Amino acid sequence: MKILVPVKRVIDYNVKVRVKADGSGVDLANVKMSMNPFDEIAVEEAIRLKEKGVADEVVAVSIGTKKNQETLRTALAMGADRAILIVAAEDVHDDIEPLAVAKLLKAVVDEERPDLVLAGKQAIDNDMNATGQMLAALLGWPQATFASEVAIEGGRATVTREVDGGLQTIRVGLPAIVTVDLRLNEPRYASLPNIMKAKKKPLEEKTPQDYGVDVSPRLAVTATAEPDVRKAGVMVASVDELISKLKNEAGVL
Amino acid sequence: MTVLLIAEVSRIDGGSDVNMDATAKAMTAAAQLGEVHVLVAGEGVTGDGAATLEGAAKVLVADDALYANGLAEPVADLVVGLAGGYSHIVAPSTAAAKNVLPRIAALLDVMILPDVSGIVDADTFQRPIYAGNAIQTVRSSDAVKVLTIRTAGFEAAATTGSAPIEAVSAAGDPGLSSFVEDKVAESDRPELTSAGRVVSGGRGIGSEEDFAMVEKLADALGAAVGASRAAVDSGYAPNDWQVGQTGKVVAPELYVAVGISGAIQHLAGMKDSKVIVAINKDEDAPIFQIADYGLVADLFEAVPELTQKAS
């Protein structure tokens, strides 16, 4: 079984985001970038399925600038077998929309014929939570989103999903798209020998033109602003003072 | 312009019914865009509740076993079949809608506009990005706009209306997925995203056992229980309690943060709360910079004391 894992290069989750002074977007110049945390979980799951003998090949794919090579090398160091980079942007500030990403991934799927696509449920930059569902739609494949447990058996995946109010378990026939949530696993750190080995693993470069996909955006960003800032209130000295303030000042008790 | 609002259908008391709170808030947003038709898809659903929503011109009911568990593939096919003639397809930003709406958008070859927090005009919307650290305004050039509404940003529509109800027939069964089981947390507590009061615990609680302290305080206040991502990652609380960028967005009247340091990702999920209380032993915790009332104290003394005195 072959697994395809899309990975996105995003601002590192520990970095404080700064909105550009001209309101044109978020400043990504000279900012630490990393693999999207949810995508790391997807890579980890794919590698675990390979280690269990369920999968025999894990292919990582990334769409963005040339710099996404680093992100793919991370996936290879974690244990992916090979990588495909689709260079679709010159500037890191040019984000490719989920619909265009899904179209590119569909083209990769048509070529690679994976049995399973494991993707992060959302990227922590634009927080869209859409690419996996859109790819499933374009392929006419089933989708199992927000997975906290994945079991593959007999050409089917049984997936437990994180939904409002609890968990839902569904079964999908393969090939399928599974998007992963936080609690599925804890991704490993790549060891130094594996980082060295990853440098020799194949990384193929493509462009959207190779696949005949138009990546022009459908949404025009007209402004990016800082959110309203909430002011700090007062410190209270005791539980009694807190209760008194909540009753008499805020009127919420 | 006519808007198709997809009602949130939840399992309630053994049957399925419209989640009125989430749907009524999305209605307020949808009504700003045009005349609204509400689609209620489920098994054994009536549309009676949805018909009372102010702003609804018509309620469409698709009552079929195919929609009993909200599986994405049949629901998306149903909506795409009905989509002709609508300018906007709207749903509250719930786990169910986040699952289905992007699939609908891709089938219509349009982009999705997720988590809309403000409507500028019929083509232009505001939405948070980077865990709420920036608010982006985007203008869509697509023929149909598919959007999910961040319910914390909209008041619930009134329920004094009486729209006509029409049955719509089910679309075909794509046969791609099947339901196995639900594990719904049994609880008498209010639902997290619509609760008037929320008590959340963070990593400062220290263990799954001690998290019971947070639950006791919530019960004393009649509040829903929430948790920070750090507490969820540490295994103290289930993921569906998670408040933040990667969890739920809440905006209650009173939010009590217990042992939560105030990571950006958590603040994104609760900073629109009316009154925020923070209890933390670390006086430098960033949560105090946004709290209305802060108490620096040992959690294991202050929380039981508050529980006892507030009940």
Coordinates of C-alpha atoms in Angstrom, one line a residue, chain A:
Chain A
M1 CA 0.0 0.0 0.0
K2 CA 1.2 3.5 -0.9
I3 CA 0.5 6.5 1.3
L4 CA 0.7 10.1 0.1
V5 CA 1.2 12.8 2.7
P6 CA 0.9 16.5 1.8
V7 CA 3.0 18.8 4.0
K8 CA 2.8 22.6 4.3
R9 CA 5.6 24.9 5.3
V10 CA 4.2 27.5 7.7
I11 CA 5.4 30.0 10.3
D12 CA 6.7 28.1 13.3
Y13 CA 3.9 27.7 15.9
N14 CA 6.1 29.3 18.6
V15 CA 6.7 32.5 16.6
K16 CA 4.6 35.6 17.5
V17 CA 2.8 36.7 14.3
R18 CA 3.3 40.3 13.2
V19 CA 0.9 42.0 10.8
K20 CA 2.7 44.1 8.2
A21 CA 2.4 47.9 8.7
D22 CA 0.7 48.4 5.3
G23 CA -2.0 45.8 6.1
S24 CA -1.1 43.6 3.2
G25 CA -0.6 40.5 5.2
V26 CA 1.5 38.8 7.9
D27 CA 5.2 39.4 7.8
L28 CA 7.0 36.1 6.9
A29 CA 10.4 37.6 5.9
N30 CA 13.2 36.2 8.1
V31 CA 10.8 34.3 10.3
K32 CA 11.4 30.8 11.5
M33 CA 9.3 28.4 9.3
S34 CA 8.5 24.7 10.1
M35 CA 6.3 21.9 9.0
N36 CA 2.6 22.5 9.9
P37 CA 2.2 20.6 13.2
F38 CA -0.9 18.7 12.0
D39 CA 1.1 17.6 8.9
E40 CA 3.8 16.2 11.2
I41 CA 1.2 14.0 12.8
A42 CA 0.1 12.8 9.4
V43 CA 3.7 12.0 8.4
E44 CA 4.2 10.1 11.7
E45 CA 1.0 8.1 11.2
A46 CA 2.1 7.1 7.7
I47 CA 5.5 6.0 8.9
R48 CA 3.9 4.0 11.7
L49 CA 1.7 2.2 9.2
K50 CA 4.8 1.4 7.2
E51 CA 6.6 0.2 10.3
K52 CA 3.6 -2.1 11.0
G53 CA 3.9 -3.5 7.5
V54 CA 0.5 -2.0 6.4
A55 CA 2.1 0.4 4.0
D56 CA 5.2 -0.1 1.9
E57 CA 5.8 3.4 0.6
V58 CA 5.3 6.9 2.0
V59 CA 5.5 9.8 -0.4
A60 CA 5.6 13.4 0.9
V61 CA 4.4 16.2 -1.3
S62 CA 4.6 20.0 -0.7
I63 CA 3.4 23.0 -2.6
G64 CA 4.9 26.4 -2.2
T65 CA 8.3 28.0 -2.8
K66 CA 11.7 26.4 -3.4
K67 CA 12.3 26.6 0.4
N68 CA 9.7 23.9 0.9
Q69 CA 12.6 21.5 0.2
E70 CA 13.5 21.9 3.9
T71 CA 10.1 20.8 5.0
L72 CA 10.2 17.8 2.7
R73 CA 13.7 16.9 4.0
T74 CA 12.2 16.9 7.5
A75 CA 9.5 14.5 6.3
L76 CA 12.2 12.3 4.7
A77 CA 14.3 12.4 7.8
M78 CA 11.2 11.3 9.8
G79 CA 11.0 8.3 7.5
A80 CA 9.2 9.2 4.3
D81 CA 10.7 7.4 1.2
R82 CA 10.6 10.1 -1.4
A83 CA 9.3 13.6 -1.9
I84 CA 7.6 15.7 -4.6
L85 CA 7.9 19.5 -4.5
I86 CA 5.5 21.6 -6.6
V87 CA 7.1 25.1 -6.9
A88 CA 4.0 27.2 -7.2
A89 CA 5.1 30.5 -5.7
E90 CA 8.2 32.7 -5.9
D91 CA 7.4 34.6 -2.6
V92 CA 6.6 33.0 0.7
H93 CA 3.8 35.6 1.1
D94 CA 1.9 34.1 -1.9
D95 CA -0.2 31.5 -0.3
I96 CA -1.8 28.9 -2.6
E97 CA -5.5 28.5 -1.8
P98 CA -6.8 25.1 -0.6
L99 CA -8.9 24.6 -3.8
A100 CA -5.7 25.1 -6.0
V101 CA -3.7 22.8 -3.7
A102 CA -6.4 20.2 -3.9
K103 CA -6.3 20.4 -7.7
L104 CA -2.5 19.9 -7.7
L105 CA -2.8 17.1 -5.2
K106 CA -5.5 15.4 -7.4
A107 CA -3.0 15.5 -10.3
V108 CA -0.3 14.0 -8.1
V109 CA -2.8 11.3 -6.9
D110 CA -3.7 10.5 -10.6
E111 CA 0.0 9.9 -11.3
E112 CA 1.0 8.2 -8.0
R113 CA -2.2 6.1 -7.4
P114 CA -1.8 6.0 -3.6
D115 CA -4.3 3.9 -1.5
L116 CA -4.5 6.5 1.2
V117 CA -3.8 10.2 1.5
L118 CA -3.0 11.3 5.1
A119 CA -3.2 15.0 5.6
G120 CA -3.2 17.5 8.5
K121 CA -6.7 18.7 9.4
Q122 CA -5.7 22.3 9.0
A123 CA -2.7 24.6 8.5
I124 CA -2.0 26.9 11.4
D125 CA -1.4 29.9 9.1
N126 CA -4.7 30.5 7.3
D127 CA -6.7 28.1 9.5
M128 CA -8.9 27.0 6.6
N129 CA -9.4 23.3 7.4
A130 CA -10.3 22.5 3.8
T131 CA -7.7 20.9 1.6
G132 CA -8.4 17.2 2.6
Q133 CA -12.1 17.6 2.1
M134 CA -11.7 19.4 -1.2
L135 CA -9.2 16.7 -2.5
A136 CA -11.7 14.0 -1.5
A137 CA -14.5 15.8 -3.4
L138 CA -12.4 16.3 -6.6
L139 CA -11.3 12.6 -6.6
G140 CA -14.8 11.3 -5.7
W141 CA -13.2 9.5 -2.7
P142 CA -14.6 9.1 0.8
Q143 CA -13.2 11.3 3.5
A144 CA -12.6 10.8 7.2
T145 CA -11.6 14.1 8.9
F146 CA -10.3 15.0 12.3
A147 CA -9.0 11.5 13.0
S148 CA -7.9 10.5 16.5
E149 CA -7.6 6.8 15.6
V150 CA -7.0 5.0 12.3
A151 CA -7.1 1.3 11.6
I152 CA -6.5 -0.2 8.2
E153 CA -7.8 -3.7 7.4
G154 CA -9.2 -5.5 4.4
G155 CA -9.1 -2.6 2.0
R156 CA -11.0 -0.3 4.5
A157 CA -10.1 2.3 7.1
T158 CA -11.9 2.5 10.4
V159 CA -11.5 6.0 11.6
T160 CA -12.5 7.5 15.0
R161 CA -13.2 11.2 14.5
E162 CA -13.1 14.1 17.0
V163 CA -16.5 15.8 16.6
D164 CA -18.5 18.2 18.8
G165 CA -19.6 16.5 22.0
G166 CA -17.5 13.3 21.6
L167 CA -16.2 10.9 19.0
Q168 CA -17.7 9.4 15.9
T169 CA -16.3 6.2 14.3
I170 CA -16.9 5.7 10.6
R171 CA -15.6 3.2 8.0
V172 CA -14.4 4.2 4.6
G173 CA -13.4 2.1 1.6
L174 CA -9.9 2.7 0.2
P175 CA -8.7 4.7 -1.5
A176 CA -9.6 7.5 0.9
I177 CA -8.5 10.8 2.4
V178 CA -8.0 10.9 6.2
T179 CA -7.2 14.2 7.9
V180 CA -5.6 14.0 11.3
D181 CA -6.3 15.7 14.6
L182 CA -4.0 16.4 17.6
R183 CA -4.4 13.3 19.6
L184 CA -3.7 10.7 16.9
N185 CA 0.0 10.4 17.8
E186 CA 3.1 12.2 19.0
P187 CA 5.4 12.8 16.1
R188 CA 9.0 11.7 16.5
Y189 CA 12.1 13.8 16.2
A190 CA 14.3 13.0 13.3
S191 CA 17.7 11.6 14.5
L192 CA 20.9 13.0 13.1
P193 CA 21.8 9.8 11.1
N194 CA 18.3 10.0 9.6
I195 CA 18.7 13.7 8.7
M196 CA 21.9 12.7 6.9
K197 CA 20.2 9.8 5.1
A198 CA 17.3 12.1 4.1
K199 CA 19.7 14.2 2.1
K200 CA 20.2 11.3 -0.3
K201 CA 16.5 10.4 -0.7
P202 CA 14.8 11.4 -4.0
L203 CA 13.2 14.8 -4.1
E204 CA 11.5 15.6 -7.4
E205 CA 10.6 19.1 -8.5
K206 CA 7.6 20.1 -10.5
T207 CA 5.5 23.1 -11.4
P208 CA 1.7 23.6 -11.6
Q209 CA 2.2 23.9 -15.4
D210 CA 3.5 20.3 -15.4
Y211 CA 0.0 19.3 -14.2
G212 CA -1.9 21.8 -16.2
V213 CA -3.4 23.4 -13.0
D214 CA -4.4 27.0 -12.7
V215 CA -3.5 28.2 -9.2
S216 CA -4.8 31.8 -9.5
P217 CA -6.6 32.8 -6.3
R218 CA -10.4 33.1 -6.0
L219 CA -10.2 35.2 -2.9
A220 CA -8.5 38.7 -3.0
V221 CA -7.1 39.8 0.4
T222 CA -8.2 43.4 0.8
A223 CA -6.9 44.0 4.3
T224 CA -5.1 42.3 7.1
A225 CA -5.4 43.9 10.6
E226 CA -4.4 43.2 14.2
P227 CA -7.3 42.0 16.3
D228 CA -8.8 44.2 18.9
V229 CA -6.7 44.2 22.0
R230 CA -8.3 43.3 25.3
K231 CA -7.2 45.4 28.2
A232 CA -5.9 43.9 31.4
G233 CA -8.2 44.3 34.3
V234 CA -7.5 44.2 38.1
M235 CA -5.8 41.8 40.4
V236 CA -7.8 40.6 43.4
A237 CA -6.2 39.4 46.6
S238 CA -8.6 36.7 47.7
V239 CA -11.4 34.4 46.6
D240 CA -13.8 36.5 48.6
E241 CA -12.8 39.7 46.8
L242 CA -13.1 37.8 43.5
I243 CA -16.7 36.7 44.3
S244 CA -17.6 40.2 45.4
K245 CA -16.3 41.7 42.2
L246 CA -18.1 39.2 40.0
K247 CA -21.4 39.7 41.9
N248 CA -21.3 43.5 42.4
E249 CA -19.1 44.9 39.7
A250 CA -19.4 42.5 36.7
G251 CA -22.8 41.2 37.6
V252 CA -22.1 37.8 36.3
L253 CA -22.6 35.7 39.5

